[in-house]
């Protein structure tokens, strides 16, 4: 038993609470915070602060080891000023899980100048270099040779048909920019590889490998984590344009390409499988090369980015599938990645443990009915 009885104790507390409330009421100008701390906040002294943690090369690594080499690469985010919160969330994740140890530079692109708030909030998150670029008008806007009447009628039809982003012109500009222009932007000229990061995505596992060095050492062109079916209503004539291009330009079609992943009938029909391009680790020299440039220019000349709503995901995916060999496409199974509403989580227990993953492998999208992963595996297992 306590020395004062429970009812008396409660009464005491109530009186105390009431009297402090009265105090506040009597002096409404007293800041509440003053009641809780002394005037001088106590701080942990400077000598306790590390200046910076360094990722020391392993003592054992030789100069040629992939553990010490760095690739010619950047982390890339396209965003609007209004995306600042989401940009911060994505960047925080990737810095924690990967880049604090690797220090790859960040490039941010926007169709209008980034404001000081955006710049300040993302810059504080990394010790790597950060740069901000504006996209030149001719890389972003609907080209003058597009028939605006036809384009606006197409947008209206997609609105009537309830197609996501069907009425949006800026979404179409974004898809075309990502398909054929970002790698020509001035700020990306110094780099060969990029990792595309969108606002509001999540990285669920420690990434203890350098995917860029891996890509370079193994002649990889395009890396993905999630593959799924495209919404066919957004690309009614894309596949016929691809077929025309391939017939006109057989010299660009790669031997041992991945078209068998995207078509079940020898190329007549597109099954919709594509790599979800909000995550990409890829080689810009491939996009810049002769084959893909011809491919993009051909598709662009059809106007389908505006008369339909061709996405950069099927355009990149079909380009990589048609113009590179299948061994140059990499599934990054180790990378736990989420873009609402889907997550790829490594299902291999050793990878999941080693990555200290925060995702649930049982809820990985890989074998969801809408995923193309089992098709990819079947295709890669076939000879
Ligand atoms: N600067 C700029 N960036 C844009 C614009 N529209 C989209 N983006 C960026 O382009 C990328 C793709 O856009 P999202 O809106 O995420 O499109 P999505 O991934 O197809 O659709 P969600 O499911 O809504 O994420 C993101 O990095 C966006 O920040 C725009 O008008 N201006
Ligand atoms: C160096 O690394 C190799 C393999 O990566 C390992 O077998 C060897 O034991 C290591 N040597 C030292 C001194 O740590
Ligand atoms: C990085 O790659 C780009 C594109 O291939 C190239 O122009 C640049 O010279 C490279 N930089 C270095 C340091 O190798
Ligand atoms: C890389 O792939 C390309 C295209 O398939 C091929 O031409 C080239 O020889 C490959 N390079 C190496 C080093 O394997
Ligand atoms: Mg997105």
CSV table of C-alpha atoms and ligand atoms in Angstrom, one decimal:
chain,number,residue,atom,x,y,z
A,1,UNK,CA,0.0,0.0,0.0
A,2,UNK,CA,1.2,3.5,-0.7
A,3,UNK,CA,1.3,6.0,2.1
A,4,UNK,CA,-1.4,8.3,0.8
A,5,UNK,CA,-4.7,6.6,-0.3
A,6,UNK,CA,-5.5,6.5,-4.0
A,7,UNK,CA,-8.5,9.0,-3.9
A,8,UNK,CA,-6.4,11.5,-2.0
A,9,UNK,CA,-3.5,11.1,-4.4
A,10,UNK,CA,-5.8,11.7,-7.4
A,11,UNK,CA,-7.3,14.8,-5.8
A,12,UNK,CA,-3.7,16.1,-5.2
A,13,UNK,CA,-2.9,15.6,-8.9
A,14,UNK,CA,-6.1,17.3,-10.0
A,15,UNK,CA,-5.5,20.3,-7.8
A,16,UNK,CA,-1.9,20.6,-9.1
A,17,UNK,CA,-3.1,20.4,-12.7
A,18,UNK,CA,-5.8,23.0,-12.1
A,19,UNK,CA,-3.4,25.4,-10.5
A,20,UNK,CA,-0.9,25.2,-13.3
A,21,UNK,CA,-3.8,25.8,-15.7
A,22,UNK,CA,-4.7,28.8,-13.7
A,23,UNK,CA,-1.2,30.1,-13.9
A,24,UNK,CA,-1.3,29.8,-17.7
A,25,UNK,CA,-4.6,31.6,-17.8
A,26,UNK,CA,-3.3,34.4,-15.6
A,27,UNK,CA,-0.2,35.0,-17.7
A,28,UNK,CA,-1.4,34.1,-21.2
A,29,UNK,CA,1.8,35.7,-22.7
A,30,UNK,CA,4.1,33.2,-21.0
A,31,UNK,CA,5.3,30.8,-23.7
A,32,UNK,CA,4.4,27.2,-22.7
A,33,UNK,CA,7.9,26.1,-23.6
A,34,UNK,CA,9.4,28.3,-20.9
A,35,UNK,CA,7.6,26.2,-18.3
A,36,UNK,CA,9.5,23.1,-19.4
A,37,UNK,CA,13.1,24.0,-19.9
A,38,UNK,CA,15.8,26.2,-18.5
A,39,UNK,CA,16.7,29.3,-20.4
A,40,UNK,CA,19.9,27.8,-21.8
A,41,UNK,CA,19.3,24.5,-23.6
A,42,UNK,CA,22.0,22.0,-22.8
A,43,UNK,CA,23.8,20.7,-25.8
A,44,UNK,CA,26.1,17.8,-26.4
A,45,UNK,CA,29.6,19.4,-26.7
A,46,UNK,CA,31.3,19.8,-30.0
A,47,UNK,CA,34.0,17.4,-29.2
A,48,UNK,CA,31.5,14.5,-29.4
A,49,UNK,CA,30.7,15.1,-33.1
A,50,UNK,CA,32.3,13.2,-35.8
A,51,UNK,CA,33.1,15.4,-38.8
A,52,UNK,CA,32.1,12.8,-41.4
A,53,UNK,CA,32.0,9.1,-41.5
A,54,UNK,CA,34.0,7.7,-44.4
A,55,UNK,CA,33.4,4.5,-46.2
A,56,UNK,CA,36.9,3.2,-46.0
A,57,UNK,CA,38.0,0.8,-48.7
A,58,UNK,CA,38.3,-2.7,-47.4
A,59,UNK,CA,41.9,-3.3,-46.4
A,60,UNK,CA,42.0,-6.2,-48.7
A,61,UNK,CA,40.8,-4.5,-51.9
A,62,UNK,CA,43.2,-4.0,-54.7
A,63,UNK,CA,42.9,-1.2,-57.2
A,64,UNK,CA,41.2,-3.5,-59.7
A,65,UNK,CA,38.7,-4.7,-57.1
A,66,UNK,CA,35.0,-3.7,-57.7
A,67,UNK,CA,35.0,-2.7,-54.0
A,68,UNK,CA,37.1,0.4,-54.6
A,69,UNK,CA,36.3,1.3,-58.2
A,70,UNK,CA,33.7,4.0,-59.0
A,71,UNK,CA,31.6,4.2,-62.1
A,72,UNK,CA,30.9,7.2,-64.3
A,73,UNK,CA,27.4,7.6,-63.0
A,74,UNK,CA,24.8,9.8,-61.4
A,75,UNK,CA,21.5,9.6,-59.4
A,76,UNK,CA,18.8,11.3,-61.3
A,77,UNK,CA,15.5,12.7,-60.3
A,78,UNK,CA,12.9,14.6,-62.4
A,79,UNK,CA,10.6,16.6,-60.1
A,80,UNK,CA,8.5,19.6,-59.6
A,81,UNK,CA,8.9,22.1,-56.8
A,82,UNK,CA,5.7,20.8,-55.3
A,83,UNK,CA,7.3,17.3,-55.1
A,84,UNK,CA,9.8,18.5,-52.5
A,85,UNK,CA,8.4,16.3,-49.6
A,86,UNK,CA,8.4,13.2,-51.8
A,87,UNK,CA,11.8,14.0,-53.2
A,88,UNK,CA,13.2,14.2,-49.7
A,89,UNK,CA,11.6,10.9,-48.7
A,90,UNK,CA,13.1,9.1,-51.7
A,91,UNK,CA,16.5,10.6,-51.4
A,92,UNK,CA,16.7,10.0,-47.6
A,93,UNK,CA,16.0,6.3,-48.3
A,94,UNK,CA,18.6,5.9,-51.1
A,95,UNK,CA,21.2,7.9,-49.1
A,96,UNK,CA,20.7,5.7,-46.1
A,97,UNK,CA,20.6,2.4,-48.0
A,98,UNK,CA,23.3,3.1,-50.6
A,99,UNK,CA,24.7,6.4,-51.4
A,100,UNK,CA,26.2,7.5,-48.1
A,101,UNK,CA,28.8,4.8,-48.7
A,102,UNK,CA,29.2,5.5,-52.4
A,103,UNK,CA,28.8,9.3,-52.8
A,104,UNK,CA,27.5,9.4,-56.3
A,105,UNK,CA,26.4,12.9,-57.4
A,106,UNK,CA,22.7,13.8,-57.7
A,107,UNK,CA,21.2,15.6,-60.6
A,108,UNK,CA,17.7,17.1,-60.3
A,109,UNK,CA,15.8,18.2,-63.4
A,110,UNK,CA,12.6,20.3,-63.7
A,111,UNK,CA,10.7,22.0,-66.5
A,112,UNK,CA,10.9,25.2,-64.4
A,113,UNK,CA,13.6,26.5,-62.1
A,114,UNK,CA,13.8,24.8,-58.7
A,115,UNK,CA,13.0,27.1,-55.9
A,116,UNK,CA,15.3,27.7,-52.9
A,117,UNK,CA,13.1,25.6,-50.6
A,118,UNK,CA,13.5,22.5,-52.8
A,119,UNK,CA,17.2,23.0,-53.3
A,120,UNK,CA,17.9,23.5,-49.7
A,121,UNK,CA,15.8,20.6,-48.5
A,122,UNK,CA,17.4,18.1,-50.9
A,123,UNK,CA,20.9,19.4,-50.6
A,124,UNK,CA,21.0,18.9,-46.8
A,125,UNK,CA,20.5,15.2,-47.2
A,126,UNK,CA,23.8,14.3,-48.8
A,127,UNK,CA,27.5,15.0,-48.8
A,128,UNK,CA,27.8,14.2,-52.5
A,129,UNK,CA,27.6,16.9,-55.1
A,130,UNK,CA,24.1,18.0,-56.1
A,131,UNK,CA,23.1,19.9,-59.2
A,132,UNK,CA,19.8,21.4,-60.4
A,133,UNK,CA,18.9,21.9,-64.0
A,134,UNK,CA,16.1,23.4,-66.1
A,135,UNK,CA,14.8,21.5,-69.1
A,136,UNK,CA,15.1,23.4,-72.3
A,137,UNK,CA,11.7,24.2,-73.9
A,138,UNK,CA,12.2,22.1,-77.0
A,139,UNK,CA,12.9,18.9,-74.9
A,140,UNK,CA,9.6,19.3,-73.0
A,141,UNK,CA,6.8,20.9,-75.0
A,142,UNK,CA,4.6,19.5,-77.7
A,143,UNK,CA,6.4,20.0,-81.0
A,144,UNK,CA,4.8,22.4,-83.5
A,145,UNK,CA,4.3,19.7,-86.1
A,146,UNK,CA,1.8,17.9,-83.9
A,147,UNK,CA,-1.8,18.5,-85.0
A,148,UNK,CA,-3.2,20.1,-81.8
A,149,UNK,CA,-6.8,19.5,-82.9
A,150,UNK,CA,-6.2,15.8,-83.2
A,151,UNK,CA,-4.1,15.7,-80.0
A,152,UNK,CA,-6.8,17.5,-77.9
A,153,UNK,CA,-9.5,15.3,-79.3
A,154,UNK,CA,-7.4,12.3,-78.3
A,155,UNK,CA,-7.0,13.7,-74.8
A,156,UNK,CA,-10.7,14.3,-74.5
A,157,UNK,CA,-11.5,10.7,-75.6
A,158,UNK,CA,-9.1,9.3,-73.0
A,159,UNK,CA,-10.8,11.5,-70.3
A,160,UNK,CA,-14.2,10.1,-71.4
A,161,UNK,CA,-12.7,6.6,-71.2
A,162,UNK,CA,-11.4,7.2,-67.7
A,163,UNK,CA,-7.8,6.5,-68.6
A,164,UNK,CA,-5.4,7.6,-66.0
A,165,UNK,CA,-3.6,10.9,-66.9
A,166,UNK,CA,-5.6,10.6,-70.2
A,167,UNK,CA,-6.3,14.4,-70.3
A,168,UNK,CA,-2.9,15.5,-69.1
A,169,UNK,CA,-0.5,17.3,-71.5
A,170,UNK,CA,2.2,17.7,-68.9
A,171,UNK,CA,2.2,13.9,-68.3
A,172,UNK,CA,2.7,13.4,-72.1
A,173,UNK,CA,5.6,15.9,-72.1
A,174,UNK,CA,7.1,14.1,-69.2
A,175,UNK,CA,6.8,10.7,-71.0
A,176,UNK,CA,8.4,12.0,-74.2
A,177,UNK,CA,11.2,13.7,-72.3
A,178,UNK,CA,12.0,10.5,-70.4
A,179,UNK,CA,11.8,8.5,-73.6
A,180,UNK,CA,14.1,10.5,-75.8
A,181,UNK,CA,15.6,13.6,-74.2
A,182,UNK,CA,16.8,13.4,-70.6
A,183,UNK,CA,20.1,11.8,-71.6
A,184,UNK,CA,20.8,14.8,-73.9
A,185,UNK,CA,20.4,17.3,-71.1
A,186,UNK,CA,23.5,19.3,-70.5
A,187,UNK,CA,23.8,18.2,-66.8
A,188,UNK,CA,23.9,14.5,-67.9
A,189,UNK,CA,26.6,14.9,-70.5
A,190,UNK,CA,29.4,14.1,-68.0
A,191,UNK,CA,27.9,10.7,-67.2
A,192,UNK,CA,27.4,7.3,-68.7
A,193,UNK,CA,25.2,5.5,-66.2
A,194,UNK,CA,22.2,6.8,-64.2
A,195,UNK,CA,19.9,5.6,-61.6
A,196,UNK,CA,16.4,7.0,-62.0
A,197,UNK,CA,14.7,7.9,-58.8
A,198,UNK,CA,11.2,9.3,-58.5
A,199,UNK,CA,9.7,11.3,-55.6
A,200,UNK,CA,8.0,9.1,-53.0
A,201,UNK,CA,9.6,5.8,-53.7
A,202,UNK,CA,11.2,3.6,-51.1
A,203,UNK,CA,14.4,1.5,-50.9
A,204,UNK,CA,13.9,-1.3,-48.5
A,205,UNK,CA,17.3,-3.0,-48.4
A,206,UNK,CA,20.9,-2.1,-47.8
A,207,UNK,CA,22.6,-2.0,-51.2
A,208,UNK,CA,26.1,-3.2,-50.5
A,209,UNK,CA,27.1,-3.6,-54.1
A,210,UNK,CA,27.8,-0.9,-56.6
A,211,UNK,CA,25.2,-1.6,-59.3
A,212,UNK,CA,26.9,0.8,-61.7
A,213,UNK,CA,30.3,-1.0,-61.5
A,214,UNK,CA,28.5,-4.3,-61.9
A,215,UNK,CA,26.7,-3.0,-65.0
A,216,UNK,CA,30.0,-1.7,-66.5
A,217,UNK,CA,32.0,-4.9,-65.7
A,218,UNK,CA,29.3,-7.1,-67.1
A,219,UNK,CA,28.3,-5.2,-70.3
A,220,UNK,CA,24.8,-4.5,-69.0
A,221,UNK,CA,22.6,-1.9,-70.6
A,222,UNK,CA,19.4,-1.8,-68.6
A,223,UNK,CA,18.5,-2.8,-65.1
A,224,UNK,CA,15.0,-3.2,-63.5
A,225,UNK,CA,13.3,-4.4,-60.4
A,226,UNK,CA,9.6,-4.6,-61.4
A,227,UNK,CA,8.0,-5.8,-64.7
A,228,UNK,CA,4.3,-5.7,-65.4
A,229,UNK,CA,1.6,-5.4,-68.1
A,230,UNK,CA,1.0,-2.1,-69.8
A,231,UNK,CA,-2.4,-0.5,-70.1
A,232,UNK,CA,-3.1,-1.2,-73.8
A,233,UNK,CA,-5.5,1.7,-74.2
A,234,UNK,CA,-2.6,4.1,-73.8
A,235,UNK,CA,-0.6,2.6,-76.7
A,236,UNK,CA,-3.0,1.3,-79.4
A,237,UNK,CA,-0.5,1.8,-82.3
A,238,UNK,CA,2.8,1.6,-80.5
A,239,UNK,CA,3.5,-2.0,-81.5
A,240,UNK,CA,2.7,-1.5,-85.1
A,241,UNK,CA,5.2,1.4,-85.2
A,242,UNK,CA,7.8,-0.9,-83.6
A,243,UNK,CA,7.2,-3.6,-86.2
A,244,UNK,CA,7.5,-1.0,-89.0
A,245,UNK,CA,10.8,0.3,-87.5
A,246,UNK,CA,12.2,-3.2,-87.2
A,247,UNK,CA,11.3,-4.1,-90.8
A,248,UNK,CA,12.9,-0.9,-92.1
A,249,UNK,CA,16.0,-1.2,-89.9
A,250,UNK,CA,16.9,-4.8,-89.5
A,251,UNK,CA,20.6,-3.8,-88.9
A,252,UNK,CA,19.6,-2.4,-85.5
A,253,UNK,CA,17.8,-5.5,-84.2
A,254,UNK,CA,20.0,-7.3,-81.8
A,255,UNK,CA,20.8,-10.9,-82.1
A,256,UNK,CA,19.5,-12.8,-79.1
A,257,UNK,CA,17.1,-9.9,-78.3
A,258,UNK,CA,14.2,-10.1,-75.8
A,259,UNK,CA,11.3,-9.8,-78.1
A,260,UNK,CA,10.2,-13.3,-77.0
A,261,UNK,CA,9.5,-11.8,-73.6
A,262,UNK,CA,7.1,-9.2,-75.1
A,263,UNK,CA,5.3,-11.3,-77.7
A,264,UNK,CA,3.9,-14.7,-77.5
A,265,UNK,CA,3.2,-15.1,-81.2
A,266,UNK,CA,6.5,-14.3,-82.8
A,267,UNK,CA,6.0,-10.6,-82.8
A,268,UNK,CA,2.5,-10.1,-84.2
A,269,UNK,CA,1.0,-9.0,-80.9
A,270,UNK,CA,2.5,-7.2,-77.9
A,271,UNK,CA,1.6,-8.9,-74.7
A,272,UNK,CA,2.1,-5.6,-72.7
A,273,UNK,CA,5.1,-6.8,-70.6
A,274,UNK,CA,7.5,-4.0,-69.9
A,275,UNK,CA,9.9,-2.8,-67.2
A,276,UNK,CA,8.5,-0.4,-64.7
A,277,UNK,CA,10.7,2.6,-65.6
A,278,UNK,CA,10.2,4.7,-62.4
A,279,UNK,CA,13.2,2.5,-61.3
A,280,UNK,CA,15.9,2.3,-63.9
A,281,UNK,CA,19.7,1.8,-63.7
A,282,UNK,CA,20.9,2.1,-67.3
A,283,UNK,CA,23.6,3.1,-69.7
A,284,UNK,CA,22.9,6.4,-71.3
A,285,UNK,CA,25.4,5.7,-74.1
A,286,UNK,CA,22.9,3.1,-75.3
A,287,UNK,CA,20.1,5.7,-75.4
A,288,UNK,CA,22.5,8.1,-77.1
A,289,UNK,CA,23.7,5.5,-79.6
A,290,UNK,CA,22.7,5.2,-83.2
A,291,UNK,CA,20.2,2.3,-82.8
A,292,UNK,CA,18.1,3.8,-80.0
A,293,UNK,CA,18.2,7.3,-81.5
A,294,UNK,CA,16.8,6.0,-84.8
A,295,UNK,CA,14.2,4.0,-82.8
A,296,UNK,CA,13.1,7.0,-80.8
A,297,UNK,CA,13.0,9.4,-83.8
A,298,UNK,CA,10.9,6.9,-85.7
A,299,UNK,CA,8.4,6.6,-82.8
A,300,UNK,CA,8.4,10.3,-82.2
A,301,UNK,CA,7.6,11.0,-85.9
A,302,UNK,CA,4.4,9.0,-85.4
A,303,UNK,CA,3.1,11.5,-82.9
A,304,UNK,CA,1.9,8.7,-80.5
A,305,UNK,CA,3.3,10.5,-77.4
A,306,UNK,CA,0.5,13.1,-78.1
A,307,UNK,CA,-2.1,11.3,-80.2
A,308,UNK,CA,-2.1,8.5,-77.8
A,309,UNK,CA,-0.3,8.4,-74.4
A,310,UNK,CA,2.8,6.4,-75.0
A,311,UNK,CA,4.7,5.9,-71.8
A,312,UNK,CA,8.5,6.0,-71.4
A,313,UNK,CA,8.2,2.6,-69.7
A,314,UNK,CA,7.1,0.6,-72.8
A,315,UNK,CA,9.2,2.8,-75.1
A,316,UNK,CA,12.4,2.2,-73.1
A,317,UNK,CA,11.6,-1.4,-72.5
A,318,UNK,CA,10.8,-2.3,-76.1
A,319,UNK,CA,13.9,-0.3,-77.1
A,320,UNK,CA,16.1,-2.3,-74.8
A,321,UNK,CA,14.5,-5.6,-75.7
A,322,UNK,CA,14.8,-5.1,-79.4
A,323,UNK,CA,18.2,-3.4,-79.7
A,324,UNK,CA,20.3,-5.2,-77.0
A,325,UNK,CA,20.9,-8.8,-76.3
A,326,UNK,CA,19.0,-10.3,-73.5
A,327,UNK,CA,22.1,-10.9,-71.5
A,328,UNK,CA,22.4,-7.1,-71.3
A,329,UNK,CA,19.2,-6.7,-69.3
A,330,UNK,CA,19.6,-7.1,-65.6
A,331,UNK,CA,17.0,-7.9,-63.0
A,332,UNK,CA,18.2,-6.4,-59.7
A,333,UNK,CA,16.7,-8.9,-57.4
A,334,UNK,CA,18.7,-7.6,-54.5
A,335,UNK,CA,17.2,-4.2,-54.5
A,336,UNK,CA,14.1,-3.9,-52.3
A,337,UNK,CA,12.1,-1.2,-54.1
A,338,UNK,CA,8.6,0.3,-53.8
A,339,UNK,CA,6.6,2.7,-55.9
A,340,UNK,CA,3.1,2.9,-54.8
A,341,UNK,CA,1.2,0.5,-55.1
A,342,UNK,CA,3.9,-2.2,-55.8
A,343,UNK,CA,7.0,-3.5,-54.1
A,344,UNK,CA,9.7,-5.8,-55.1
A,345,UNK,CA,11.2,-7.5,-52.1
A,346,UNK,CA,14.0,-10.1,-52.4
A,347,UNK,CA,12.5,-13.5,-51.8
A,348,UNK,CA,15.9,-15.2,-51.4
A,349,UNK,CA,16.4,-15.4,-47.6
A,350,UNK,CA,20.1,-14.8,-47.7
A,351,UNK,CA,19.7,-11.6,-49.9
A,352,UNK,CA,16.9,-10.4,-47.7
A,353,UNK,CA,18.9,-10.9,-44.5
A,354,UNK,CA,22.1,-9.5,-45.9
A,355,UNK,CA,20.2,-6.4,-47.1
A,356,UNK,CA,18.5,-6.0,-43.7
A,357,UNK,CA,15.4,-5.5,-45.7
A,358,UNK,CA,12.4,-3.7,-44.2
A,359,UNK,CA,9.9,-5.2,-46.8
A,360,UNK,CA,7.9,-8.4,-46.4
A,361,UNK,CA,9.0,-10.9,-49.1
A,362,UNK,CA,5.5,-12.5,-48.9
A,363,UNK,CA,4.1,-9.3,-50.3
A,364,UNK,CA,6.6,-8.9,-53.1
A,365,UNK,CA,4.9,-8.1,-56.4
A,366,UNK,CA,7.0,-10.6,-58.4
A,367,UNK,CA,4.3,-13.3,-58.6
A,368,UNK,CA,1.3,-11.1,-58.5
A,369,UNK,CA,-1.1,-11.8,-61.4
A,370,UNK,CA,-0.3,-8.4,-62.9
A,371,UNK,CA,3.5,-9.0,-62.8
A,372,UNK,CA,5.5,-10.3,-65.8
A,373,UNK,CA,8.2,-11.7,-63.6
A,374,UNK,CA,7.4,-15.4,-64.2
A,375,UNK,CA,7.3,-14.7,-68.0
A,376,UNK,CA,10.8,-13.0,-67.7
A,377,UNK,CA,12.2,-16.0,-65.8
A,378,UNK,CA,10.7,-18.5,-68.3
A,379,UNK,CA,12.1,-16.4,-71.1
A,380,UNK,CA,15.5,-16.2,-69.6
A,381,UNK,CA,15.6,-20.0,-68.9
A,382,UNK,CA,14.7,-20.8,-72.5
A,383,UNK,CA,17.4,-21.1,-75.0
B,1,LIG,N1,9.2,18.8,-63.5
B,1,LIG,C1,8.2,18.0,-63.7
B,1,LIG,N2,8.3,16.7,-63.4
B,1,LIG,C2,7.2,16.0,-63.6
B,1,LIG,C3,6.0,16.5,-64.2
B,1,LIG,N3,5.1,15.4,-64.3
B,1,LIG,C4,5.7,14.4,-63.8
B,1,LIG,N4,7.0,14.7,-63.4
B,1,LIG,C5,8.0,13.7,-62.8
B,1,LIG,O1,8.0,12.6,-63.7
B,1,LIG,C6,8.1,11.4,-62.9
B,1,LIG,C7,6.9,10.6,-63.2
B,1,LIG,O2,5.7,11.2,-62.8
B,1,LIG,P1,4.6,10.6,-61.9
B,1,LIG,O3,3.6,11.6,-61.6
B,1,LIG,O4,5.3,9.9,-60.7
B,1,LIG,O5,4.0,9.5,-62.8
B,1,LIG,P2,3.7,8.0,-62.6
B,1,LIG,O6,4.9,7.3,-61.8
B,1,LIG,O7,3.4,7.4,-63.9
B,1,LIG,O8,2.4,8.0,-61.8
B,1,LIG,P3,2.2,7.9,-60.2
B,1,LIG,O9,1.6,6.6,-60.0
B,1,LIG,O10,1.2,9.1,-60.0
B,1,LIG,O11,3.5,8.1,-59.5
B,1,LIG,C8,8.3,11.8,-61.5
B,1,LIG,O12,9.6,11.9,-61.2
B,1,LIG,C9,7.6,13.2,-61.4
B,1,LIG,O13,8.2,14.0,-60.4
B,1,LIG,C10,6.0,17.9,-64.6
B,1,LIG,O14,5.0,18.4,-65.1
B,1,LIG,N5,7.1,18.6,-64.3
B,2,LIG,C1,41.1,-11.1,-49.2
B,2,LIG,O1,39.9,-11.4,-49.9
B,2,LIG,C2,39.9,-12.7,-50.4
B,2,LIG,C3,38.6,-12.9,-51.2
B,2,LIG,O2,38.0,-11.7,-51.4
B,2,LIG,C4,39.9,-13.7,-49.2
B,2,LIG,O3,39.9,-15.0,-49.6
B,2,LIG,C5,41.2,-13.4,-48.4
B,2,LIG,O4,41.1,-14.2,-47.2
B,2,LIG,C6,41.3,-12.0,-48.0
B,2,LIG,N1,42.5,-11.7,-47.3
B,2,LIG,C7,42.6,-11.0,-46.2
B,2,LIG,C8,44.0,-10.8,-45.7
B,2,LIG,O5,41.7,-10.6,-45.6
B,3,LIG,C1,31.6,9.6,-68.6
B,3,LIG,O1,30.8,9.2,-69.7
B,3,LIG,C2,30.5,10.2,-70.6
B,3,LIG,C3,29.5,9.6,-71.6
B,3,LIG,O2,30.0,8.4,-72.1
B,3,LIG,C4,31.7,10.6,-71.3
B,3,LIG,O3,31.4,11.7,-72.2
B,3,LIG,C5,32.7,11.1,-70.2
B,3,LIG,O4,33.9,11.5,-70.8
B,3,LIG,C6,33.0,10.1,-69.2
B,3,LIG,N1,33.8,10.6,-68.1
B,3,LIG,C7,34.8,10.0,-67.7
B,3,LIG,C8,35.5,10.6,-66.6
B,3,LIG,O5,35.2,8.9,-68.1
B,4,LIG,C1,28.8,-6.0,-75.1
B,4,LIG,O1,27.6,-6.2,-75.8
B,4,LIG,C2,27.6,-5.7,-77.1
B,4,LIG,C3,26.3,-5.8,-77.7
B,4,LIG,O2,25.8,-7.1,-77.6
B,4,LIG,C4,28.7,-6.5,-77.9
B,4,LIG,O3,28.7,-6.0,-79.2
B,4,LIG,C5,30.0,-6.3,-77.2
B,4,LIG,O4,31.0,-7.1,-77.9
B,4,LIG,C6,29.9,-6.7,-75.8
B,4,LIG,N1,31.2,-6.4,-75.1
B,4,LIG,C7,31.8,-7.2,-74.3
B,4,LIG,C8,33.1,-6.7,-73.7
B,4,LIG,O5,31.3,-8.3,-74.0
B,5,LIG,MG1,5.6,8.0,-60.0
